[in-house]
Coordinates of C-alpha atoms in Angstrom, one line a residue:
M1 CA 265.0 340.3 233.8
T2 CA 268.1 339.3 231.9
E3 CA 269.5 335.8 232.0
D4 CA 273.2 335.2 231.9
T5 CA 274.2 332.5 229.3
L6 CA 277.5 330.8 229.9
L7 CA 279.1 330.0 226.6
P8 CA 280.9 326.7 226.3
L9 CA 284.6 326.7 225.5
S10 CA 285.8 324.4 222.7
F11 CA 289.2 322.6 222.6
P12 CA 291.0 320.4 220.0
A13 CA 289.5 316.9 219.7
V14 CA 291.1 313.9 221.4
G15 CA 290.6 310.5 219.9
R16 CA 288.1 312.1 217.5
K17 CA 286.0 313.1 220.4
K18 CA 284.8 316.7 220.6
I19 CA 285.9 318.5 223.8
T20 CA 283.8 321.3 225.3
A21 CA 284.2 323.0 228.7
A22 CA 280.8 323.8 230.2
F23 CA 279.4 324.5 233.7
D24 CA 276.5 322.1 233.9
G25 CA 277.7 319.0 235.8
G26 CA 279.2 315.8 234.7
R27 CA 282.7 314.7 235.8
I28 CA 284.2 317.7 237.6
T29 CA 287.8 318.9 237.6
S30 CA 289.3 321.9 239.3
D31 CA 292.1 322.1 236.7
G32 CA 290.3 323.0 233.5
G33 CA 293.1 325.5 232.7
V34 CA 295.4 322.6 231.9
M35 CA 293.7 322.4 228.5
L36 CA 295.1 325.8 227.6
L37 CA 298.6 324.6 228.6
A38 CA 298.1 321.5 226.5
A39 CA 297.2 323.6 223.4
A40 CA 300.4 325.6 223.9
E41 CA 302.5 322.5 224.5
R42 CA 301.1 320.9 221.4
R43 CA 302.0 323.9 219.3
L44 CA 305.6 323.9 220.7
R45 CA 306.0 320.1 220.8
L46 CA 307.9 320.7 224.0
A47 CA 307.5 317.2 225.6
D48 CA 308.4 315.5 222.3
R49 CA 311.5 317.6 221.9
L50 CA 312.6 316.9 225.5
A51 CA 311.9 313.2 225.2
A52 CA 314.1 313.0 222.1
A53 CA 317.0 314.3 224.2
I54 CA 316.7 311.5 226.8
H55 CA 317.9 308.0 226.2
D56 CA 315.2 305.5 227.2
P57 CA 316.8 302.2 228.4
R58 CA 313.4 300.5 228.9
D59 CA 312.3 297.4 226.9
R60 CA 309.9 299.0 224.3
A61 CA 307.8 295.9 224.3
R62 CA 307.0 296.5 228.0
V63 CA 306.6 300.2 228.0
T64 CA 303.2 301.5 229.0
H65 CA 303.9 305.2 229.2
A66 CA 306.1 306.8 226.5
M67 CA 308.8 309.2 227.6
A68 CA 307.0 312.1 226.1
D69 CA 303.8 311.1 227.9
I70 CA 305.6 311.0 231.3
L71 CA 307.2 314.4 230.6
R72 CA 303.9 315.9 229.5
A73 CA 302.1 314.8 232.6
R74 CA 304.9 316.1 234.9
I75 CA 305.1 319.4 233.1
F76 CA 301.4 320.0 233.3
A77 CA 301.3 319.0 237.0
I78 CA 304.1 321.5 237.9
A79 CA 302.5 324.3 235.8
C80 CA 299.2 323.8 237.7
G81 CA 300.9 324.0 241.1
Y82 CA 301.4 320.3 241.8
E83 CA 305.2 320.3 242.1
D84 CA 305.4 317.0 244.1
A85 CA 305.5 313.9 242.0
N86 CA 303.2 312.2 244.6
D87 CA 300.4 314.4 243.3
L88 CA 300.4 312.3 240.1
N89 CA 298.9 309.4 242.0
R90 CA 295.7 311.5 242.1
L91 CA 296.0 313.5 239.0
R92 CA 296.6 310.4 236.8
T93 CA 292.8 309.9 236.8
D94 CA 291.8 313.5 236.6
P95 CA 289.6 314.0 233.4
A96 CA 291.2 317.3 232.5
F97 CA 294.8 316.1 232.9
K98 CA 294.0 312.9 230.9
L99 CA 292.5 315.0 228.1
A100 CA 295.4 317.4 228.1
C101 CA 297.7 314.4 227.6
G102 CA 295.6 313.1 224.7
R103 CA 293.7 310.4 226.6
L104 CA 289.9 310.1 227.0
P105 CA 288.7 310.7 230.6
D106 CA 286.8 307.4 231.0
S107 CA 288.1 304.9 228.6
G108 CA 291.6 306.2 228.1
L109 CA 294.6 304.7 230.0
D110 CA 295.4 306.5 233.2
L111 CA 298.5 308.7 233.3
C112 CA 301.8 307.6 234.8
S113 CA 302.1 307.2 238.6
Q114 CA 304.6 308.7 241.0
P115 CA 307.1 305.8 240.9
T116 CA 307.2 305.9 237.1
C117 CA 307.8 309.7 237.3
S118 CA 310.5 309.4 239.9
R119 CA 312.4 306.8 237.9
L120 CA 312.4 309.3 235.0
E121 CA 313.7 312.1 237.2
N122 CA 316.6 310.0 238.3
L123 CA 317.5 308.8 234.8
P124 CA 319.3 311.7 233.1
D125 CA 323.1 312.1 233.4
I126 CA 325.0 315.3 233.0
R127 CA 325.2 314.9 229.2
T128 CA 321.4 314.4 229.0
V129 CA 320.9 317.5 231.2
I130 CA 323.0 319.5 228.7
R131 CA 320.9 318.3 225.8
L132 CA 317.7 319.2 227.6
G133 CA 319.0 322.7 228.1
R134 CA 319.8 323.0 224.4
V135 CA 316.2 322.1 223.6
L136 CA 315.0 325.2 225.5
V137 CA 317.6 327.4 223.7
D138 CA 316.4 326.0 220.4
L139 CA 312.8 326.7 221.2
W140 CA 313.7 330.3 221.8
L141 CA 315.7 330.5 218.6
S142 CA 312.7 329.0 216.7
S143 CA 310.4 331.7 218.1
Y144 CA 312.0 334.1 215.6
A145 CA 310.8 333.9 212.0
A146 CA 314.2 335.2 210.9
P147 CA 317.5 335.9 212.7
P148 CA 317.3 339.3 214.4
K149 CA 320.0 341.9 213.8
S150 CA 320.9 341.9 217.5
V151 CA 319.7 340.3 220.8
T152 CA 320.4 341.4 224.4
L153 CA 320.6 338.6 226.9
D154 CA 319.4 339.4 230.5
V155 CA 321.3 337.2 232.9
D156 CA 320.5 337.0 236.6
D157 CA 320.6 334.6 239.5
T158 CA 317.2 334.0 241.2
L159 CA 316.5 333.0 244.8
D160 CA 314.8 329.6 245.1
V161 CA 314.3 328.9 248.8
V162 CA 314.3 325.3 250.0
H163 CA 312.7 323.7 253.0
G164 CA 315.2 321.0 254.0
H165 CA 318.7 320.0 253.0
Q166 CA 318.3 319.0 249.4
Q167 CA 321.4 318.3 247.4
L168 CA 323.1 321.5 246.2
S169 CA 321.1 323.7 248.5
L170 CA 323.3 326.0 250.6
F171 CA 322.9 328.8 253.1
N172 CA 323.2 332.2 251.3
A173 CA 324.1 335.0 253.7
H174 CA 322.9 337.7 251.3
Y175 CA 319.3 336.3 251.3
D176 CA 319.6 334.8 254.8
E177 CA 318.0 331.6 253.4
R178 CA 319.0 328.1 252.5
C179 CA 318.4 327.9 248.8
F180 CA 319.3 327.1 245.3
L181 CA 320.5 330.1 243.2
P182 CA 319.7 329.2 239.6
I183 CA 320.8 331.3 236.7
H184 CA 318.0 332.6 234.4
V185 CA 318.7 334.0 230.9
Y186 CA 316.0 336.0 229.1
D187 CA 315.7 337.8 225.8
A188 CA 315.6 341.4 227.0
A189 CA 313.6 342.6 224.0
T190 CA 310.7 340.0 224.2
G191 CA 311.0 338.7 227.8
R192 CA 311.1 335.1 226.4
P193 CA 313.1 332.6 228.4
V194 CA 316.3 331.5 226.8
A195 CA 318.0 329.2 229.3
M196 CA 317.9 328.2 233.0
I197 CA 320.7 326.5 234.9
L198 CA 320.0 324.9 238.3
R199 CA 323.0 325.6 240.6
P200 CA 324.0 325.6 244.3
G201 CA 322.9 328.4 246.6
K202 CA 326.2 330.3 246.6
T203 CA 326.6 333.5 244.6
P204 CA 328.0 332.8 241.2
T205 CA 331.4 334.2 240.2
G206 CA 332.1 336.0 237.0
E207 CA 334.1 333.1 235.8
E208 CA 331.2 330.8 236.3
I209 CA 328.9 333.1 234.4
R210 CA 331.3 333.4 231.5
G211 CA 331.5 329.6 231.2
Y212 CA 327.7 329.4 230.9
L213 CA 327.5 332.3 228.5
R214 CA 330.3 330.9 226.3
R215 CA 328.4 327.7 225.7
L216 CA 325.1 329.6 225.2
V217 CA 326.6 332.1 222.7
R218 CA 328.2 329.2 220.8
R219 CA 324.7 327.6 220.4
I220 CA 323.2 330.9 219.2
R221 CA 326.0 331.5 216.8
A222 CA 325.4 328.1 215.2
R223 CA 321.9 329.3 214.1
W224 CA 322.5 333.0 213.9
P225 CA 326.0 333.6 212.7
T226 CA 325.5 337.3 211.9
T227 CA 323.4 338.4 214.9
R228 CA 325.0 340.8 217.3
I229 CA 324.8 339.5 220.8

Protein backbone atom coordinates (compact mmCIF):
# COMPACT_ATOMS: atom_id res chain seq x y z
CA MET A 1 0.00 0.00 0.00
CA THR A 2 1.34 3.41 -0.93
CA GLU A 3 1.29 6.33 1.46
CA ASP A 4 0.74 9.87 0.25
CA THR A 5 3.28 12.35 1.54
CA LEU A 6 2.22 15.99 1.62
CA LEU A 7 5.26 18.09 0.91
CA PRO A 8 5.51 21.35 2.89
CA LEU A 9 5.52 24.67 1.06
CA SER A 10 8.22 27.18 1.92
CA PHE A 11 7.86 30.97 1.83
CA PRO A 12 10.25 33.90 2.41
CA ALA A 13 11.22 34.38 6.05
CA VAL A 14 9.55 36.99 8.25
CA GLY A 15 11.52 38.43 11.16
CA ARG A 16 14.26 35.87 10.46
CA LYS A 17 11.73 33.11 11.10
CA LYS A 18 11.35 30.29 8.59
CA ILE A 19 7.82 29.97 7.18
CA THR A 20 6.49 26.63 6.00
CA ALA A 21 2.93 25.70 5.06
CA ALA A 22 2.03 22.20 6.25
CA PHE A 23 -1.11 20.22 6.97
CA ASP A 24 -0.49 18.80 10.42
CA GLY A 25 -2.18 21.18 12.86
CA GLY A 26 -1.06 24.22 14.80
CA ARG A 27 -2.76 27.58 14.37
CA ILE A 28 -5.12 27.18 11.44
CA THR A 29 -6.03 29.68 8.73
CA SER A 30 -8.29 29.27 5.73
CA ASP A 31 -6.42 31.92 3.73
CA GLY A 32 -3.00 30.38 3.14
CA GLY A 33 -3.09 31.64 -0.45
CA VAL A 34 -2.49 35.16 0.82
CA MET A 35 1.18 34.20 1.16
CA LEU A 36 1.40 33.87 -2.62
CA LEU A 37 -0.17 37.30 -3.00
CA ALA A 38 2.35 38.65 -0.52
CA ALA A 39 5.23 37.29 -2.59
CA ALA A 40 3.87 39.02 -5.71
CA GLU A 41 3.24 42.28 -3.84
CA ARG A 42 6.72 42.22 -2.35
CA ARG A 43 8.20 41.85 -5.81
CA LEU A 44 6.15 44.73 -7.25
CA ARG A 45 6.38 46.90 -4.10
CA LEU A 46 2.78 47.86 -4.83
CA ALA A 47 1.79 49.00 -1.33
CA ASP A 48 4.97 51.04 -0.89
CA ARG A 49 4.46 52.78 -4.23
CA LEU A 50 0.83 53.58 -3.49
CA ALA A 51 1.69 54.82 -0.01
CA ALA A 52 4.28 57.20 -1.46
CA ALA A 53 1.49 58.84 -3.48
CA ILE A 54 -0.65 59.58 -0.40
CA HIS A 55 0.06 62.48 1.92
CA ASP A 56 -0.11 61.20 5.49
CA PRO A 57 -1.18 64.02 7.87
CA ARG A 58 -0.78 61.93 11.02
CA ASP A 59 1.72 62.69 13.77
CA ARG A 60 4.53 60.24 13.03
CA ALA A 61 5.36 59.91 16.71
CA ARG A 62 1.90 58.43 17.29
CA VAL A 63 1.55 56.27 14.20
CA THR A 64 1.08 52.56 14.91
CA HIS A 65 0.32 51.37 11.37
CA ALA A 66 2.31 52.86 8.51
CA MET A 67 0.40 53.86 5.38
CA ALA A 68 1.94 51.02 3.39
CA ASP A 69 0.93 48.50 6.07
CA ILE A 70 -2.69 49.69 6.00
CA LEU A 71 -2.79 49.50 2.21
CA ARG A 72 -1.16 46.08 2.21
CA ALA A 73 -3.71 44.65 4.64
CA ARG A 74 -6.61 46.15 2.70
CA ILE A 75 -5.32 44.95 -0.67
CA PHE A 76 -4.78 41.40 0.59
CA ALA A 77 -8.22 41.31 2.21
CA ILE A 78 -9.98 42.42 -0.98
CA ALA A 79 -7.95 40.00 -3.10
CA CYS A 80 -9.01 37.15 -0.80
CA GLY A 81 -12.69 38.05 -1.09
CA TYR A 82 -13.08 40.21 2.01
CA GLU A 83 -14.18 43.45 0.36
CA ASP A 84 -15.80 44.92 3.48
CA ALA A 85 -13.43 46.86 5.74
CA ASN A 86 -15.28 45.37 8.73
CA ASP A 87 -13.64 42.04 7.89
CA LEU A 88 -10.31 43.44 9.05
CA ASN A 89 -11.55 43.35 12.63
CA ARG A 90 -11.23 39.56 12.36
CA LEU A 91 -8.45 39.26 9.80
CA ARG A 92 -6.11 41.52 11.77
CA THR A 93 -5.27 38.56 14.03
CA ASP A 94 -5.26 35.89 11.31
CA PRO A 95 -1.82 34.21 11.25
CA ALA A 96 -1.60 34.06 7.45
CA PHE A 97 -2.55 37.71 6.97
CA LYS A 98 -0.10 38.80 9.64
CA LEU A 99 2.70 36.83 8.01
CA ALA A 100 1.75 38.21 4.59
CA CYS A 101 2.11 41.70 6.04
CA GLY A 102 5.50 40.92 7.54
CA ARG A 103 4.41 40.30 11.13
CA LEU A 104 4.82 37.18 13.22
CA PRO A 105 1.50 35.42 13.96
CA ASP A 106 1.85 35.29 17.75
CA SER A 107 4.29 37.96 18.89
CA GLY A 108 3.81 40.41 16.02
CA LEU A 109 1.57 43.47 16.27
CA ASP A 110 -1.98 42.87 15.01
CA LEU A 111 -2.91 44.46 11.70
CA CYS A 112 -4.98 47.64 11.39
CA SER A 113 -8.64 47.63 12.41
CA GLN A 114 -11.69 48.72 10.41
CA PRO A 115 -11.78 52.30 11.79
CA THR A 116 -8.14 52.84 10.82
CA CYS A 117 -8.80 51.49 7.34
CA SER A 118 -11.93 53.62 6.92
CA ARG A 119 -10.04 56.78 7.83
CA LEU A 120 -7.52 55.95 5.11
CA GLU A 121 -10.21 55.39 2.49
CA ASN A 122 -11.71 58.80 3.19
CA LEU A 123 -8.35 60.59 3.17
CA PRO A 124 -7.37 60.95 -0.54
CA ASP A 125 -8.52 63.98 -2.53
CA ILE A 126 -8.83 64.09 -6.33
CA ARG A 127 -5.15 64.91 -6.83
CA THR A 128 -4.16 61.94 -4.70
CA VAL A 129 -6.47 59.67 -6.69
CA ILE A 130 -4.77 60.83 -9.90
CA ARG A 131 -1.35 60.06 -8.42
CA LEU A 132 -2.55 56.60 -7.38
CA GLY A 133 -3.71 55.96 -10.93
CA ARG A 134 -0.29 56.95 -12.23
CA VAL A 135 1.30 54.36 -9.96
CA LEU A 136 -0.65 51.61 -11.73
CA VAL A 137 0.33 52.95 -15.14
CA ASP A 138 3.98 53.10 -14.08
CA LEU A 139 3.81 49.50 -12.86
CA TRP A 140 2.63 48.45 -16.29
CA LEU A 141 5.34 50.47 -18.00
CA SER A 142 7.96 48.88 -15.74
CA SER A 143 6.76 45.40 -16.69
CA TYR A 144 8.59 45.84 -20.01
CA ALA A 145 12.36 45.38 -20.01
CA ALA A 146 12.59 47.81 -22.93
CA PRO A 147 10.07 50.08 -24.66
CA PRO A 148 8.10 48.08 -27.25
CA LYS A 149 7.82 49.21 -30.83
CA SER A 150 4.04 49.49 -30.45
CA VAL A 151 1.25 48.84 -27.95
CA THR A 152 -2.48 48.43 -28.40
CA LEU A 153 -4.70 49.64 -25.59
CA ASP A 154 -7.97 47.77 -25.08
CA VAL A 155 -10.45 50.22 -23.53
CA ASP A 156 -13.87 49.16 -22.28
CA ASP A 157 -16.42 50.00 -19.62
CA THR A 158 -17.35 47.19 -17.23
CA LEU A 159 -20.58 46.64 -15.32
CA ASP A 160 -20.17 46.81 -11.54
CA VAL A 161 -23.57 46.17 -9.95
CA VAL A 162 -24.25 47.83 -6.59
CA HIS A 163 -26.74 46.87 -3.92
CA GLY A 164 -27.85 50.21 -2.53
CA HIS A 165 -27.55 53.86 -3.44
CA GLN A 166 -23.82 54.43 -3.19
CA GLN A 167 -22.44 57.74 -4.36
CA LEU A 168 -21.98 57.80 -8.17
CA SER A 169 -24.11 54.69 -8.68
CA LEU A 170 -26.83 55.18 -11.29
CA PHE A 171 -29.46 53.08 -13.03
CA ASN A 172 -28.25 51.96 -16.45
CA ALA A 173 -31.07 51.00 -18.81
CA HIS A 174 -28.79 48.94 -21.06
CA TYR A 175 -27.84 46.59 -18.22
CA ASP A 176 -31.13 47.08 -16.34
CA GLU A 177 -29.11 47.49 -13.14
CA ARG A 178 -28.06 50.17 -10.69
CA CYS A 179 -24.30 50.21 -11.04
CA PHE A 180 -20.95 51.84 -11.47
CA LEU A 181 -19.50 51.67 -14.96
CA PRO A 182 -15.72 51.87 -14.50
CA ILE A 183 -13.39 52.13 -17.47
CA HIS A 184 -10.74 49.43 -17.74
CA VAL A 185 -7.67 49.77 -19.95
CA TYR A 186 -5.59 46.69 -20.78
CA ASP A 187 -2.52 45.95 -22.83
CA ALA A 188 -4.03 43.95 -25.69
CA ALA A 189 -0.82 42.01 -26.38
CA THR A 190 -0.15 40.81 -22.83
CA GLY A 191 -3.51 41.20 -21.08
CA ARG A 192 -1.86 43.23 -18.33
CA PRO A 193 -3.94 45.96 -16.67
CA VAL A 194 -2.88 49.50 -17.50
CA ALA A 195 -5.43 51.72 -15.76
CA MET A 196 -8.86 51.65 -14.11
CA ILE A 197 -11.14 54.65 -13.63
CA LEU A 198 -14.11 54.42 -11.27
CA ARG A 199 -17.00 56.40 -12.74
CA PRO A 200 -20.81 56.75 -12.53
CA GLY A 201 -23.15 54.13 -13.93
CA LYS A 202 -24.00 56.08 -17.08
CA THR A 203 -22.55 55.04 -20.44
CA PRO A 204 -19.40 57.08 -21.16
CA THR A 205 -19.36 59.44 -24.12
CA GLY A 206 -16.60 59.51 -26.70
CA GLU A 207 -15.49 62.89 -25.38
CA GLU A 208 -15.11 61.47 -21.88
CA ILE A 209 -13.06 58.54 -23.17
CA ARG A 210 -10.82 60.87 -25.17
CA GLY A 211 -10.11 62.89 -22.04
CA TYR A 212 -8.95 59.81 -20.14
CA LEU A 213 -6.91 58.53 -23.06
CA ARG A 214 -5.23 61.88 -23.60
CA ARG A 215 -3.85 61.87 -20.05
CA LEU A 216 -2.92 58.20 -20.28
CA VAL A 217 -1.07 58.58 -23.58
CA ARG A 218 0.78 61.59 -22.19
CA ARG A 219 2.02 59.44 -19.30
CA ILE A 220 3.11 56.66 -21.65
CA ARG A 221 4.85 59.08 -24.00
CA ALA A 222 6.93 60.45 -21.12
CA ARG A 223 8.55 57.00 -20.75
CA TRP A 224 8.22 55.64 -24.28
CA PRO A 225 8.56 58.60 -26.67
CA THR A 226 9.07 56.46 -29.78
CA THR A 227 6.48 53.73 -29.11
CA ARG A 228 3.53 53.62 -31.48
CA ILE A 229 0.25 53.65 -29.52
